[in-house]
Coordinates of N, CA, C and O in Angstrom, one line a residue:
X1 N 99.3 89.8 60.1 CA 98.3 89.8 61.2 C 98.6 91.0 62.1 O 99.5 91.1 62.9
X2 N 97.7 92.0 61.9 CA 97.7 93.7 62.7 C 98.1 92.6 64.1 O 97.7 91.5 64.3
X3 N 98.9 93.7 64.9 CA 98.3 93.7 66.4 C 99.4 92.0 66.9 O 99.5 92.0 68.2
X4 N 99.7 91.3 66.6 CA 100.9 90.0 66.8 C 101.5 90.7 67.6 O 101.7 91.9 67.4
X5 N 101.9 90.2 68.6 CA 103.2 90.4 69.6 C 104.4 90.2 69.0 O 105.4 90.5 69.6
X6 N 104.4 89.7 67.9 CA 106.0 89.3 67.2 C 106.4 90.9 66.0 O 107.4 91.5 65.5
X7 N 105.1 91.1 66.1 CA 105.7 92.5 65.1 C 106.0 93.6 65.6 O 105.8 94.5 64.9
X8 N 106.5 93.8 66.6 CA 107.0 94.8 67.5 C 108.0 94.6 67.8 O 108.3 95.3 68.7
X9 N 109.1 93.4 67.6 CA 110.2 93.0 67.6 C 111.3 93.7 66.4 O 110.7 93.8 65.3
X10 N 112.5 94.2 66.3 CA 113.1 94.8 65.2 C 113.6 93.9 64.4 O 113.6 94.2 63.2
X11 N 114.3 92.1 64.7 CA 115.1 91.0 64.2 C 113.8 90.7 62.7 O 112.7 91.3 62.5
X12 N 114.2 89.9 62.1 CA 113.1 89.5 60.8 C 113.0 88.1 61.1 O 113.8 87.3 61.6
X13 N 111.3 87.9 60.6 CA 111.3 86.9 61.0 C 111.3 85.7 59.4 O 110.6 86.1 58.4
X14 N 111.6 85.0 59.4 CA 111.2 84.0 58.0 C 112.6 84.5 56.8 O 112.6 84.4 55.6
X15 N 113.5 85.0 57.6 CA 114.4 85.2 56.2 C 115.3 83.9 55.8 O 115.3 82.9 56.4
X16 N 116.0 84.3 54.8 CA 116.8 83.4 54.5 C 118.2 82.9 55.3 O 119.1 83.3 54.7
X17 N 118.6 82.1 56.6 CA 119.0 81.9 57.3 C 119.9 83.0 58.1 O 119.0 83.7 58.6
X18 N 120.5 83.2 58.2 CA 120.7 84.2 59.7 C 121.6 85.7 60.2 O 122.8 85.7 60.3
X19 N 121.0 86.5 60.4 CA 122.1 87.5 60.1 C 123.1 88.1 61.2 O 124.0 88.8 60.9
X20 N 122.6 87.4 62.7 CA 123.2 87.6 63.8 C 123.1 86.6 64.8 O 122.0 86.0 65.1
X21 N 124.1 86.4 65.3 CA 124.1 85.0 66.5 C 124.9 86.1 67.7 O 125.9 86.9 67.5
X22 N 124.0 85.9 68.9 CA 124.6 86.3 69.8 C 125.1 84.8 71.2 O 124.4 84.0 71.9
X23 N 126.1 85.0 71.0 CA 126.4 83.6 72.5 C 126.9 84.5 74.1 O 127.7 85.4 74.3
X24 N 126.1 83.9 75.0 CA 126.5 84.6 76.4 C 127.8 83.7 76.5 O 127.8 82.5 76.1
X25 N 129.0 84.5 77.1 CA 129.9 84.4 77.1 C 130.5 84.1 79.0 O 130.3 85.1 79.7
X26 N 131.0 83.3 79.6 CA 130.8 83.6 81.1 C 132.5 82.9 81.8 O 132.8 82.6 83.0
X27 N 133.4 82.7 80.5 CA 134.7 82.1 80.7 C 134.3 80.3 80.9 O 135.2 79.6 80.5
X28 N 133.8 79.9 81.2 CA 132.7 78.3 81.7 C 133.2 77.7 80.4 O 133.1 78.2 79.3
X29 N 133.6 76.6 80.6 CA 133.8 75.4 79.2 C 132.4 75.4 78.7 O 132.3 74.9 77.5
X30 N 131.4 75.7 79.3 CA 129.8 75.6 78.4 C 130.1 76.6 77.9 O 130.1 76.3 76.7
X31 N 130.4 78.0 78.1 CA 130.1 78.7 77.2 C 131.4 78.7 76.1 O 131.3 79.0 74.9
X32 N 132.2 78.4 76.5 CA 133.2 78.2 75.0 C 132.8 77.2 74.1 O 133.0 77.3 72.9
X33 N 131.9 75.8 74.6 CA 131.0 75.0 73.8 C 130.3 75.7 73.2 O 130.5 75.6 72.0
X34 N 129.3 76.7 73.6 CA 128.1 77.6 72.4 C 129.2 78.0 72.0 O 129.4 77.4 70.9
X35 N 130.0 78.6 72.1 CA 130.5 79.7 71.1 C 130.8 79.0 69.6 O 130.4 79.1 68.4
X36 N 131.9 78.1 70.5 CA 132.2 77.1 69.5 C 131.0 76.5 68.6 O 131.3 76.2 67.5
X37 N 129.7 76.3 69.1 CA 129.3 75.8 68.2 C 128.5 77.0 67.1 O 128.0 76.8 66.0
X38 N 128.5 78.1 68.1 CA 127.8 79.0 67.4 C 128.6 79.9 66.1 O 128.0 80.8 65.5
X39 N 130.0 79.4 65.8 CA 131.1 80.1 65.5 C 130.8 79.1 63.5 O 130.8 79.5 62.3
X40 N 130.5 77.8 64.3 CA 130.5 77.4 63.2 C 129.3 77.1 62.5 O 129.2 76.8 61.3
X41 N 128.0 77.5 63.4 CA 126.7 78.1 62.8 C 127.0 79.6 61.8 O 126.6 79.6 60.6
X42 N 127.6 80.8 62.5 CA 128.0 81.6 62.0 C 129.0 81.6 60.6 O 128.7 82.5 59.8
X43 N 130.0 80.9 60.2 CA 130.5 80.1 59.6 C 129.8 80.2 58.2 O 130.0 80.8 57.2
X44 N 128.5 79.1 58.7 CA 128.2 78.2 57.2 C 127.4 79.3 56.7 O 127.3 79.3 55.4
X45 N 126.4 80.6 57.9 CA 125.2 81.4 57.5 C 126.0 82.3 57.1 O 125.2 83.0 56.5
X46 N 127.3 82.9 57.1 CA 127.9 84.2 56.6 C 127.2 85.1 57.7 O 126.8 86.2 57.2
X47 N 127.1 84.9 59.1 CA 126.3 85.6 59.9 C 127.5 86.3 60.7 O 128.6 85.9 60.5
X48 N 127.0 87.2 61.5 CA 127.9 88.2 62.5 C 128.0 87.0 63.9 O 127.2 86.2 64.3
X49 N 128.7 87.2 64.1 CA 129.1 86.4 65.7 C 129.4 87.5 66.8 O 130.4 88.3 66.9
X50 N 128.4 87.3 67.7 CA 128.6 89.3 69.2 C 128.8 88.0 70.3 O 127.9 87.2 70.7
X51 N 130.0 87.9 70.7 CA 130.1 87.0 72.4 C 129.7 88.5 73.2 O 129.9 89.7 73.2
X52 N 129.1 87.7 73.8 CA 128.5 88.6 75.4 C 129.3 88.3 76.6 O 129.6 87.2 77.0
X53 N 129.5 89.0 77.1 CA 129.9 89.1 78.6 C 128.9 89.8 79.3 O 128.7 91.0 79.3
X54 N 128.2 88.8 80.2 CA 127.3 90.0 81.0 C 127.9 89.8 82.5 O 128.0 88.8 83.1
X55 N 128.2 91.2 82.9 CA 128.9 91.7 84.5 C 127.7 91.4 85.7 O 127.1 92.5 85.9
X56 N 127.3 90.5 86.2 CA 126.0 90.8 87.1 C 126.2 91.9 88.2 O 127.1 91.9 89.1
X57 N 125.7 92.6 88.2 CA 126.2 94.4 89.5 C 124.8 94.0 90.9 O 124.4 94.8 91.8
X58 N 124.3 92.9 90.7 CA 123.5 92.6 91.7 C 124.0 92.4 92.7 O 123.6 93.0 93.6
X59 N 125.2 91.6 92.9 CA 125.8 91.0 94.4 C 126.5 92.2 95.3 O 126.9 93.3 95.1
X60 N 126.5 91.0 96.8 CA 127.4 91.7 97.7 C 128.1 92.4 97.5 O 127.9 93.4 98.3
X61 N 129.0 92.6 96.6 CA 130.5 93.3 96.3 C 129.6 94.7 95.7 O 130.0 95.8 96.0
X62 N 129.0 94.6 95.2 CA 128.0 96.2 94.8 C 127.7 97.2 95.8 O 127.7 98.4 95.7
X63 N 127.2 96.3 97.0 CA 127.3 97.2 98.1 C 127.6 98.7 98.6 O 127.0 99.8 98.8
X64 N 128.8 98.2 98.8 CA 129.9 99.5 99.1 C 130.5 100.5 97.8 O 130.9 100.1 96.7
X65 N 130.5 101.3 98.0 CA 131.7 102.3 96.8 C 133.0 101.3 96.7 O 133.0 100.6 95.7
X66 N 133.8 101.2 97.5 CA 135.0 100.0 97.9 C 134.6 98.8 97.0 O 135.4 98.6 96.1
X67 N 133.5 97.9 97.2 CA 132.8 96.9 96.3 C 132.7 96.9 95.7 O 132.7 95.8 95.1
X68 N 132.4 98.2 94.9 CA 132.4 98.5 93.8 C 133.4 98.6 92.6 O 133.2 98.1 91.5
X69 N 134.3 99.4 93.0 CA 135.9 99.2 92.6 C 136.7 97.9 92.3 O 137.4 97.5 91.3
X70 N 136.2 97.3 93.4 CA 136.9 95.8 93.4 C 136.2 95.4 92.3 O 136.5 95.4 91.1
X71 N 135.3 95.2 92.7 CA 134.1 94.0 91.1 C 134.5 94.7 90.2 O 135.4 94.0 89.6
X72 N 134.4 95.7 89.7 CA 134.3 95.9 88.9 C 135.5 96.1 88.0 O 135.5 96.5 86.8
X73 N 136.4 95.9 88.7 CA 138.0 95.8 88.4 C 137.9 94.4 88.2 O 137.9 94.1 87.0
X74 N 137.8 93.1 89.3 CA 137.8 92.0 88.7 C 136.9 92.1 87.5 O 137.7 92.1 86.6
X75 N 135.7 92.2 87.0 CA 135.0 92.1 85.6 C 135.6 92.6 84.8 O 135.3 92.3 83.6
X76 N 136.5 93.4 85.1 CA 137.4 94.2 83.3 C 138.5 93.4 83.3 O 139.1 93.3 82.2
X77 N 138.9 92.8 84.4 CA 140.1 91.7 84.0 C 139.3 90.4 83.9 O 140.0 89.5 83.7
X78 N 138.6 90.4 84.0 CA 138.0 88.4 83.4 C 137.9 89.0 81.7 O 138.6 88.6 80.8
X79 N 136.7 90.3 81.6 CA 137.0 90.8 80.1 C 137.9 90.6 79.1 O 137.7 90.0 78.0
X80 N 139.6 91.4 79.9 CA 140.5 91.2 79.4 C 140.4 89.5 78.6 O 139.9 89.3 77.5
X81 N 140.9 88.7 79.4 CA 140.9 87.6 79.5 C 140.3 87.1 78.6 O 141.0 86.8 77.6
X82 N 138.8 87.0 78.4 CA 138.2 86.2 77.8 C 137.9 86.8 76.3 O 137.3 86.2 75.5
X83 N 138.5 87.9 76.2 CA 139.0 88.5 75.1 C 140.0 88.2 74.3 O 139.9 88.1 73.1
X84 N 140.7 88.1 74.8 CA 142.4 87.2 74.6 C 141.9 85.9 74.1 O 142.4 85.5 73.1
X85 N 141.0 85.1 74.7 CA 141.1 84.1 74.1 C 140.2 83.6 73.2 O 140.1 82.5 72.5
X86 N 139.5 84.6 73.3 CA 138.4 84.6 72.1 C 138.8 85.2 70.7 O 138.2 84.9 69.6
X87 N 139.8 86.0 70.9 CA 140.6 86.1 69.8 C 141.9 85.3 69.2 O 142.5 85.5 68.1
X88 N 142.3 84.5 70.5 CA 143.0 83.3 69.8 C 141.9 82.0 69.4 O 142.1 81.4 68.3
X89 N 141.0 81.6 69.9 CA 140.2 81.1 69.5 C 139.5 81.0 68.0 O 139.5 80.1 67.2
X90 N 138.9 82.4 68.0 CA 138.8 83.1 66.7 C 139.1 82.8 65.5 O 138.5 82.7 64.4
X91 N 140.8 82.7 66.0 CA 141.8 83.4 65.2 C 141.9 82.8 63.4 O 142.2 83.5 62.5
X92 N 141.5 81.1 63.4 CA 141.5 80.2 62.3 C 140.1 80.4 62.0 O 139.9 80.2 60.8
X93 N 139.3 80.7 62.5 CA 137.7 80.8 62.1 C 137.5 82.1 60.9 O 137.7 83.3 61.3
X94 N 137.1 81.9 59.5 CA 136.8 83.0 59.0 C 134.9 83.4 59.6 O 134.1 82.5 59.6
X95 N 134.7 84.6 60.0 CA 133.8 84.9 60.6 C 134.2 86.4 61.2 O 135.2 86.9 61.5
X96 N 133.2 86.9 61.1 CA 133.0 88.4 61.5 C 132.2 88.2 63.0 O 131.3 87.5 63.3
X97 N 133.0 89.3 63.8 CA 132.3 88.9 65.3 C 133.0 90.2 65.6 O 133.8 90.7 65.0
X98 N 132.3 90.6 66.9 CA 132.1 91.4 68.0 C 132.1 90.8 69.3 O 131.6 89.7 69.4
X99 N 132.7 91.6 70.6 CA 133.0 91.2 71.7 C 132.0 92.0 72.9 O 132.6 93.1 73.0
X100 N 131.4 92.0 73.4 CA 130.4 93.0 74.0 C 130.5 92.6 75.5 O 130.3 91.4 75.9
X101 N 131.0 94.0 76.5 CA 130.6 93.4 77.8 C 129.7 94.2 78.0 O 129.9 95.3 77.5
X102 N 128.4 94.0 78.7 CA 127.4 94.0 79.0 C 127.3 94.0 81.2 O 127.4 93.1 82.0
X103 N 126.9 95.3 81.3 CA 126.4 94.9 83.1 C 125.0 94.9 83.7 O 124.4 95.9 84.1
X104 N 124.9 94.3 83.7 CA 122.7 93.7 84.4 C 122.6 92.7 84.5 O 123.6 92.0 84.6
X105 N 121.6 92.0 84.7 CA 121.2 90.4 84.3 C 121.5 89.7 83.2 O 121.0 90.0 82.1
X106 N 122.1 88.8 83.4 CA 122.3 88.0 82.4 C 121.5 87.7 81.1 O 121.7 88.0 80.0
X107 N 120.6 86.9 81.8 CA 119.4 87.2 80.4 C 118.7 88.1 79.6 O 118.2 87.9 78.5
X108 N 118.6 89.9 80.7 CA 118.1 90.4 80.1 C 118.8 90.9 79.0 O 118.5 91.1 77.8
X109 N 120.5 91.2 79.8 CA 121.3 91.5 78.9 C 121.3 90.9 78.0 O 121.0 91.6 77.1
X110 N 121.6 89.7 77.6 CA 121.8 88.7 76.4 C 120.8 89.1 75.5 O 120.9 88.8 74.3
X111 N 119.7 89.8 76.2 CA 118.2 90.1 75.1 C 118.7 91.5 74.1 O 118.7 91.8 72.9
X112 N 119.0 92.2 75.5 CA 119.7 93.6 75.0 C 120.4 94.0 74.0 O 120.1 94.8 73.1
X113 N 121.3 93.3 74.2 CA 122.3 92.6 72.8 C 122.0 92.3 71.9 O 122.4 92.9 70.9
X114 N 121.4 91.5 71.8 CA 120.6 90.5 70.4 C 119.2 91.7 69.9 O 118.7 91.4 68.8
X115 N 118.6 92.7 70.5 CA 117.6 93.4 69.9 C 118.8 94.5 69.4 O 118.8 94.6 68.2
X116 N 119.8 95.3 70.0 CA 120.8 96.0 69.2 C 121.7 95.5 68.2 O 122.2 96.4 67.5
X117 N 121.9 94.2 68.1 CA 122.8 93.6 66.7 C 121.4 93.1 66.1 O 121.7 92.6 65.0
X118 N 120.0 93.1 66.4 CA 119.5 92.2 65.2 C 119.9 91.1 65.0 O 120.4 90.7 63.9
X119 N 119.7 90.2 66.1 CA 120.4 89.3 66.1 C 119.5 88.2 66.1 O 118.9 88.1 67.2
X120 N 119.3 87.2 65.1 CA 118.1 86.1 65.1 C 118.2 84.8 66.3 O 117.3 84.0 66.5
X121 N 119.4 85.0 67.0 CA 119.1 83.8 67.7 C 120.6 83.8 68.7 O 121.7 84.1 68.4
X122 N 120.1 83.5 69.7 CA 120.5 83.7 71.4 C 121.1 82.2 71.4 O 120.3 81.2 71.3
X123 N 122.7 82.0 71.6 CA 123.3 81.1 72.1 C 123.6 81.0 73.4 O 124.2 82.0 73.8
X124 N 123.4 79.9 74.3 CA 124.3 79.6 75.6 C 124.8 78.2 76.1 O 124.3 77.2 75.6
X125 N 125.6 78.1 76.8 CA 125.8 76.6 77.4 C 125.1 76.5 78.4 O 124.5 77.4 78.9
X126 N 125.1 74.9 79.0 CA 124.2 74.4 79.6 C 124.6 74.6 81.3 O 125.8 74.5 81.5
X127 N 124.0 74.7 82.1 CA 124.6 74.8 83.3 C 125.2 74.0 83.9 O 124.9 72.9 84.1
X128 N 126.7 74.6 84.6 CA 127.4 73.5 85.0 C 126.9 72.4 86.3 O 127.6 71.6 86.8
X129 N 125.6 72.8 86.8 CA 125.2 71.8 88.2 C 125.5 70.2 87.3 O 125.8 69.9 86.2
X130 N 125.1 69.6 88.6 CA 125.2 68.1 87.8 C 123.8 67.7 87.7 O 123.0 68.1 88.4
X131 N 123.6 66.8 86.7 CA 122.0 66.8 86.9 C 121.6 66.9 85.5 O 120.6 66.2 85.2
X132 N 122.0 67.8 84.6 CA 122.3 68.5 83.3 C 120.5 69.4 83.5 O 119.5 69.4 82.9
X133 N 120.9 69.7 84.4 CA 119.6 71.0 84.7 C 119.9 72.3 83.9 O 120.9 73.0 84.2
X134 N 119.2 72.7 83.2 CA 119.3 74.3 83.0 C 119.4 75.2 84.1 O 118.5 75.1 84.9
X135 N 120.5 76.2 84.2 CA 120.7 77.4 85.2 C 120.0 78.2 84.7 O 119.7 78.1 83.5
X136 N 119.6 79.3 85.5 CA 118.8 80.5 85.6 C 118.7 81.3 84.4 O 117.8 81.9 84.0
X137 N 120.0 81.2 83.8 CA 120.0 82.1 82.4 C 118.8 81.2 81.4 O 117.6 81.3 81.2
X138 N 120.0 80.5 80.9 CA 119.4 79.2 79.9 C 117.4 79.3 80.1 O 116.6 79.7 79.2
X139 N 117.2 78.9 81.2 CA 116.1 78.3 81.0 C 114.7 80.0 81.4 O 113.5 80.0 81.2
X140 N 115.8 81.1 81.9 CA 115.0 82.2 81.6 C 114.6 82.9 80.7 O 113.6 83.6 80.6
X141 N 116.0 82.4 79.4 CA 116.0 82.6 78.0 C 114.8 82.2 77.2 O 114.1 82.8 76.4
X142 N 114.6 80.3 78.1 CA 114.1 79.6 76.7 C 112.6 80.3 76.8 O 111.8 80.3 75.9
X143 N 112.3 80.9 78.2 CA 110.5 81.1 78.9 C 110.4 82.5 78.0 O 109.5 82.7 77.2
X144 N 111.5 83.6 78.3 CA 111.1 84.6 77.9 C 111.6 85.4 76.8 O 111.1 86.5 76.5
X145 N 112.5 84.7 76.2 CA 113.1 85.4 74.6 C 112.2 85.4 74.0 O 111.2 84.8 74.1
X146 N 112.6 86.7 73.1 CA 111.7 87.1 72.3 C 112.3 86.4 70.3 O 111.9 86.7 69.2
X147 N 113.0 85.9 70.5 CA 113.7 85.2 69.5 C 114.1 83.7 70.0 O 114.1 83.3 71.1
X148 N 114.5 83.1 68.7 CA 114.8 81.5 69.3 C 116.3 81.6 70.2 O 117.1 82.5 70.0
X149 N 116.3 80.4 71.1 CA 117.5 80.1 71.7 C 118.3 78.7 71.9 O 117.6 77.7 72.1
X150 N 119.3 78.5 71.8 CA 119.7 77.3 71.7 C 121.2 77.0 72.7 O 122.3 77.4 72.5
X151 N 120.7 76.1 73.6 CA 121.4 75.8 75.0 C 121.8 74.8 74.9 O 121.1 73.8 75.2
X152 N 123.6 74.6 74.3 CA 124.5 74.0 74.1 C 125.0 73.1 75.3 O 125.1 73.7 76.3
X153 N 125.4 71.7 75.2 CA 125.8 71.0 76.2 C 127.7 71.0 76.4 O 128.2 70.4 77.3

């Protein structure tokens, strides 16, 4: 069908199960839940696994030159971190994966990512409010992805 909004997308659509799982990554026990679950989606499809780290550079601390330094020093040490344990994590899992930090919006980022790996499908956890409400990512995902998404509890 000439002219579809879906064909101007680079990921494929209708293949034989999956060739990229992207999970937003944010240190949060939800997002170690997606990963986890996405680890073992990746697992059974022989698919690539890319955790995301996305840096939000919107806040206060961006402000200043000074704010800037700071944040952005704390974001390379949460990185560290969540690196570390994503590769002990990992470590028993056969699976091929990538570690990506990413600085913008959350969701757009997460999109960003998944249109550069080709990635058929957008993992996240669910937001930690109480209520089991979707946070801003999750439910910006499910409105505006351009591929499917699946928001892990």
């Amino acid at each position: 069908m000439a002219g579809d909004d879906y064909t101007r997308h680079s990921f494929e659509l209708g293949k034989d199960g999956l060739g990229g799982i992207v999970v937003g990554m944010d240190g949060s026990p939800a997002s170690f839940h997606a990963a986890a679950w996405a680890a073992g989606l990746a697992r059974r499809d022989h698919a690539r696994l890319v955790l995301v780290f996305v840096e939000t550079v919107g806040g206060v601390a961006y402000w200043s030159p000074m704010g800037v330094a700071v944040a952005s020093e704390a974001a390379e040490s949460l990185v560290e971190e969540l690196r570390h344990e994503v590769v002990d994590y990992l470590r028993g899992i056969d699976v091929d994966w990538d570690f990506v930090h990413h600085r913008g919006d959350p969701a757009v980022g997460l999109e960003q990512v998944a249109e550069q790996y080709r990635a058929d499908l957008i993992v996240v956890g669910r937001s930690r409010r109480r209520g089991g409400l979707l946070g801003t990512v999750p439910a910006t995902l499910v409105v505006e992805a351009v591929r499917p998404v699946v928001v892990v509890p």
